[in-house]
Coordinates of C-alpha atoms in Angstrom, one line a residue:
M1 CA 126.5 112.0 90.6
R2 CA 129.1 110.9 92.8
T3 CA 131.6 111.4 90.0
A4 CA 130.5 115.0 89.3
K5 CA 130.8 115.7 92.9
R6 CA 134.3 114.3 93.1
L7 CA 135.3 116.5 90.1
Q8 CA 133.8 119.5 91.6
A9 CA 135.7 118.9 95.0
R10 CA 138.9 118.5 93.2
V11 CA 138.3 121.8 91.2
E12 CA 137.5 123.7 94.4
R13 CA 141.1 122.8 95.8
I14 CA 142.7 124.6 92.8
P15 CA 143.8 128.2 93.7
L16 CA 141.7 131.0 92.3
T17 CA 144.3 132.4 90.0
L18 CA 145.4 129.2 88.4
R19 CA 141.7 128.3 88.0
V20 CA 141.1 131.6 86.0
W21 CA 143.9 130.7 83.7
S22 CA 142.6 127.3 83.2
I23 CA 139.1 128.6 82.4
G24 CA 141.2 130.8 79.6
A25 CA 143.2 127.8 78.4
A26 CA 140.2 125.5 78.1
G27 CA 138.2 128.2 76.1
T28 CA 141.1 128.8 73.8
A29 CA 141.7 124.9 73.1
Y30 CA 137.8 124.8 72.5
L31 CA 137.9 127.7 70.1
I32 CA 141.0 126.4 68.2
S33 CA 139.9 122.8 68.0
G34 CA 136.5 123.7 66.7
M35 CA 137.9 126.2 64.1
A36 CA 140.8 123.5 62.9
F37 CA 138.1 120.8 62.6
P38 CA 136.8 121.7 59.0
R39 CA 140.3 121.8 57.9
Y40 CA 141.2 118.3 58.2
G41 CA 138.7 116.7 56.1
D42 CA 140.9 114.1 54.5
S43 CA 142.3 112.8 57.9
P44 CA 139.8 111.0 60.1
T45 CA 142.3 110.3 62.8
V46 CA 142.9 114.1 63.0
Q47 CA 139.4 114.9 63.0
W48 CA 138.5 112.3 65.9
A49 CA 141.4 113.9 67.7
L50 CA 140.0 117.6 67.3
L51 CA 136.6 116.4 68.2
A52 CA 137.8 114.8 71.5
C53 CA 140.1 117.8 72.2
W54 CA 136.9 120.1 71.4
F55 CA 134.7 118.1 73.7
L56 CA 137.0 117.7 76.6
S57 CA 137.8 121.3 76.6
L58 CA 134.2 122.1 76.8
V59 CA 133.7 119.9 79.7
A60 CA 136.6 121.4 81.4
F61 CA 135.6 124.9 80.8
I62 CA 132.1 124.2 82.0
L63 CA 133.4 122.6 85.4
L64 CA 135.9 125.3 86.1
A65 CA 133.6 128.3 85.2
N66 CA 130.4 126.8 87.0
E67 CA 132.7 126.7 90.4
V68 CA 134.1 130.2 90.0
T69 CA 130.6 131.8 89.6
N70 CA 129.7 130.6 93.2
R71 CA 132.0 133.4 94.5
F72 CA 130.0 136.0 92.8
S73 CA 127.2 138.0 94.3
P74 CA 123.6 136.7 94.0
R75 CA 122.8 139.5 91.6
A76 CA 125.7 138.7 89.4
R77 CA 124.8 135.0 89.7
R78 CA 121.3 135.7 88.4
R79 CA 122.5 137.6 85.4
L80 CA 125.1 135.1 84.5
S81 CA 122.6 132.4 85.0
T82 CA 120.1 134.3 82.5
L83 CA 123.1 134.7 80.0
R84 CA 124.0 131.3 80.3
T85 CA 120.6 129.9 79.6
I86 CA 120.3 132.2 76.5
G87 CA 123.6 130.9 75.3
S88 CA 123.0 127.2 75.9
I89 CA 119.6 127.5 74.2
S90 CA 121.0 129.3 71.2
G91 CA 124.0 127.1 70.9
Y92 CA 122.0 123.9 71.1
L93 CA 119.5 125.1 68.5
G94 CA 122.3 126.2 66.4
L95 CA 124.0 122.7 66.7
T96 CA 120.9 121.1 65.6
A97 CA 120.5 123.2 62.6
C98 CA 124.2 122.7 61.7
A99 CA 123.6 118.9 61.8
V100 CA 120.7 119.0 59.7
L101 CA 122.4 121.1 57.1
V102 CA 125.7 118.9 57.1
L103 CA 123.4 115.8 56.7
F104 CA 123.1 116.6 53.0
V105 CA 126.7 117.1 52.4
D106 CA 128.5 114.6 54.7
R107 CA 126.8 111.8 56.4
A108 CA 129.6 110.9 58.6
A109 CA 130.0 114.3 59.8
A110 CA 126.2 114.5 60.2
M111 CA 126.3 111.4 62.3
A112 CA 128.9 112.8 64.5
L113 CA 127.1 116.1 65.1
F114 CA 123.7 114.3 65.9
A115 CA 125.5 112.3 68.4
L116 CA 126.6 115.5 69.9
V117 CA 123.4 117.0 69.7
A118 CA 121.9 114.0 71.6
F119 CA 124.8 113.9 74.3
G120 CA 124.6 117.8 74.4
N121 CA 121.3 117.7 76.1
Y122 CA 122.9 116.2 79.3
F123 CA 124.5 119.7 79.7
I124 CA 121.1 121.5 79.5
A125 CA 119.1 119.2 81.3
G126 CA 119.2 119.9 85.0
G127 CA 120.1 123.4 84.7
N128 CA 118.9 126.1 87.0
G129 CA 117.9 123.9 89.7
S130 CA 119.7 126.1 92.4
H131 CA 118.5 129.6 90.9
P132 CA 114.9 130.8 91.5
I133 CA 112.9 131.6 88.5
P134 CA 109.7 134.2 88.0
L135 CA 106.7 131.6 88.1
K136 CA 105.5 133.4 85.0
H137 CA 108.6 131.8 83.1
L138 CA 107.5 128.3 84.4
H139 CA 105.6 127.5 81.3
A140 CA 108.4 128.5 79.0
R141 CA 110.7 126.2 81.1
I142 CA 108.6 123.3 80.7
T143 CA 108.2 123.8 76.9
T144 CA 112.0 124.3 76.6
R145 CA 113.1 121.3 78.3
V146 CA 110.4 119.2 76.6
A147 CA 111.2 120.3 73.1
F148 CA 115.1 119.8 73.7
R149 CA 114.5 116.3 75.1
I150 CA 112.6 115.4 72.1
I151 CA 115.3 116.8 69.7
A152 CA 117.8 114.7 71.6
I153 CA 115.8 111.8 71.1
V154 CA 115.3 112.4 67.4
A155 CA 119.2 113.2 66.9
A156 CA 120.1 110.1 68.7
S157 CA 117.7 108.0 66.5
I158 CA 119.2 109.6 63.2
A159 CA 122.7 109.0 64.4
L160 CA 122.0 105.4 65.1
I161 CA 120.4 104.9 61.7
L162 CA 123.3 106.8 59.8
F163 CA 125.7 104.4 61.7
C164 CA 123.7 101.4 60.8
T165 CA 123.4 102.2 57.1
S166 CA 127.0 103.2 56.5
T167 CA 128.2 99.8 58.0
R168 CA 125.8 97.8 56.4
T169 CA 125.9 98.6 52.6
A170 CA 125.5 95.1 51.1
P171 CA 122.3 94.8 48.9
D172 CA 121.2 91.7 50.9
Q173 CA 121.3 93.8 54.1
Q174 CA 119.0 96.7 53.0
N175 CA 115.7 94.9 54.3
A176 CA 117.3 94.6 57.6
N177 CA 118.3 98.1 57.5
F178 CA 114.7 99.3 56.5
T179 CA 113.3 97.2 59.7
F180 CA 116.0 98.7 61.8
M181 CA 115.1 102.3 60.8
T182 CA 111.4 101.7 61.2
G183 CA 111.9 100.3 64.6
I184 CA 114.1 103.0 65.6
F185 CA 111.5 105.8 64.6
I186 CA 108.7 104.0 66.2
T187 CA 110.7 103.9 69.5
A188 CA 111.6 107.4 69.1
G189 CA 108.1 108.4 68.6
G190 CA 106.9 106.4 71.5
A191 CA 109.5 108.0 73.9
S192 CA 108.9 111.6 72.4
L193 CA 105.1 111.2 73.3
K194 CA 106.1 109.8 76.6
V195 CA 108.0 113.2 77.6
H196 CA 105.2 115.2 76.4
S197 CA 102.6 113.2 78.2
R198 CA 104.7 113.5 81.4
A199 CA 104.7 117.1 81.2
R200 CA 101.1 117.3 80.7
K201 CA 100.2 115.2 83.6
L202 CA 102.5 117.1 85.9
C203 CA 101.1 120.5 84.8
T204 CA 97.4 119.0 85.3
Q205 CA 98.3 117.7 88.8
I206 CA 100.0 121.2 89.8
S207 CA 97.0 123.2 88.4
H208 CA 94.5 121.0 90.3
Q209 CA 96.4 120.8 93.6
A210 CA 97.2 124.6 93.5
D211 CA 93.6 125.6 93.1
S212 CA 92.7 123.3 95.8
L213 CA 95.1 124.8 98.2
V214 CA 94.1 128.4 97.4
L215 CA 90.4 127.5 98.0
T216 CA 91.5 125.9 101.3
L217 CA 93.5 129.0 102.2
D218 CA 90.5 131.1 101.4
T219 CA 88.5 129.6 104.4
L220 CA 91.2 129.5 107.0
A221 CA 90.2 132.6 108.8
S222 CA 86.7 132.0 109.1
G223 CA 84.9 129.5 111.5
T224 CA 85.6 128.4 115.1
A225 CA 89.0 127.6 116.3
D226 CA 88.2 123.9 116.1
Q227 CA 87.2 124.4 112.6
R228 CA 90.3 126.4 111.7
E229 CA 92.6 123.7 113.1
S230 CA 90.9 121.2 111.0
R231 CA 91.0 123.2 107.9
V232 CA 94.8 124.1 108.7
S233 CA 95.5 120.2 108.9
S234 CA 93.9 119.8 105.5
A235 CA 95.8 122.7 104.1
R236 CA 99.0 121.4 105.4
A237 CA 98.2 118.0 103.8
E238 CA 97.2 119.5 100.4
W239 CA 100.6 121.5 100.3
M240 CA 102.6 118.2 101.1
Q241 CA 101.0 116.7 98.0
L242 CA 101.8 119.8 95.9
N243 CA 105.2 120.1 97.1
Q244 CA 105.9 116.5 96.3
T245 CA 104.7 117.2 92.7
L246 CA 106.7 120.3 92.3
G247 CA 110.0 118.2 93.2
N248 CA 109.1 116.0 90.0
R249 CA 111.3 116.2 87.0
I250 CA 110.1 117.5 83.6
E251 CA 111.4 115.0 81.0
T252 CA 111.8 111.8 82.8
G253 CA 111.9 110.3 86.4
L254 CA 115.9 109.8 86.1
P255 CA 117.4 112.5 88.5
L256 CA 120.7 112.4 86.8
H257 CA 119.4 113.4 83.3
S258 CA 116.5 115.6 83.8
T259 CA 115.3 119.1 85.1
S260 CA 113.4 119.7 88.2
L261 CA 109.9 121.3 87.5
L262 CA 110.5 124.1 89.9
P263 CA 113.8 125.1 91.2
T264 CA 114.3 124.4 94.9
P265 CA 114.5 128.2 96.0
N266 CA 111.1 128.7 94.4
R267 CA 109.6 125.6 96.4
H268 CA 111.2 126.8 99.8
R269 CA 109.6 130.2 99.4
L270 CA 106.3 128.8 98.6
Q271 CA 106.6 126.6 101.6
G272 CA 107.5 129.6 103.8
L273 CA 104.6 131.6 102.6
V274 CA 102.2 128.7 103.2
N275 CA 103.5 127.9 106.6
M276 CA 103.4 131.4 107.7
A277 CA 99.7 131.6 106.6
L278 CA 98.9 128.4 108.3
A279 CA 100.4 129.5 111.5
D280 CA 98.8 133.0 111.6
A281 CA 95.3 131.1 110.7
L282 CA 95.4 129.1 114.0
L283 CA 95.6 132.7 115.7
G284 CA 92.9 133.9 113.7
A285 CA 94.8 136.2 111.4
D286 CA 94.7 135.9 107.7
S287 CA 98.0 136.7 106.2
A288 CA 97.6 134.2 103.3
A289 CA 97.4 136.9 100.5
Q290 CA 100.7 136.5 99.2
A291 CA 100.8 132.9 99.3
R292 CA 97.4 132.8 97.4
A293 CA 98.8 135.1 94.8
E294 CA 101.9 132.9 94.1
L295 CA 99.7 129.7 93.9
R296 CA 97.4 131.3 91.5
E297 CA 100.5 132.5 89.5
L298 CA 101.9 129.0 89.6
S299 CA 98.3 127.3 88.6
D300 CA 98.4 130.0 85.6
A301 CA 101.6 128.9 84.4
C302 CA 100.6 125.2 84.2
T303 CA 96.9 125.8 82.7
P304 CA 98.1 126.0 79.0
R305 CA 99.6 122.4 79.4
I306 CA 96.7 120.7 81.3
D307 CA 94.8 117.8 80.0
T308 CA 91.9 116.7 82.2
T309 CA 91.2 113.6 80.1
L310 CA 94.5 111.9 81.5

């Protein structure tokens, strides 16, 4: 995280004109190295050099373009974020399909592509953390992140297996290869189930906590002043629990390589609506309609993935 911040700070010091030209140069290098890679199948050294150039130019393009978008208007940033999300999803699925197809032709190239698929998940995870999303898209956000993390786990496992079987080809090493393959597949299956189970637990908690908070908000405007104060305190405690759950990561608890369940702007908006409803409730007014509506929408988005047996 510190390294990324240092790189971003250095990028911000580059003049805007030079930065735009650098983006064009990085994109051109990315396209040229990607197109030239298949033409040098007989030279592993050149292939690895092109692969390194392709990867580094992609990283440079992302860093430079990400900083430039901060100067756009909020509406332009939302549109660009949507296009970037669609492009990253399409590109990741296309890269995965390409790796599967190459596996039947060239095992060495397939190993490199599967490793790229596994590492490419790093650029997708963590996205859209600073841009709000419609709450009705939350279910798709969770499903996509879980599916991509499972794809990355499987791709890394296949890359390891291909590397092991290509370097240990002696007949007396085949039993060891089979044992290694079995262990890798079992580990990958357990890791995939862990990711899926984490998403189900989070959705179950959010659905329960959001519904409970809605029921508490429904009773705020009624009763005596002492009763309203007690209910406001209960609603504030329930919101703190829900807000803490919403700040969790989808795929794993590691913040460096995972996506926040709900973007920060969405959580700030919910917090503002709930705080306004609680403040008005102490004065005997009922202004919690919008907060209740968004909380119900949040609960509905998580309902398809709930598992009450957890």
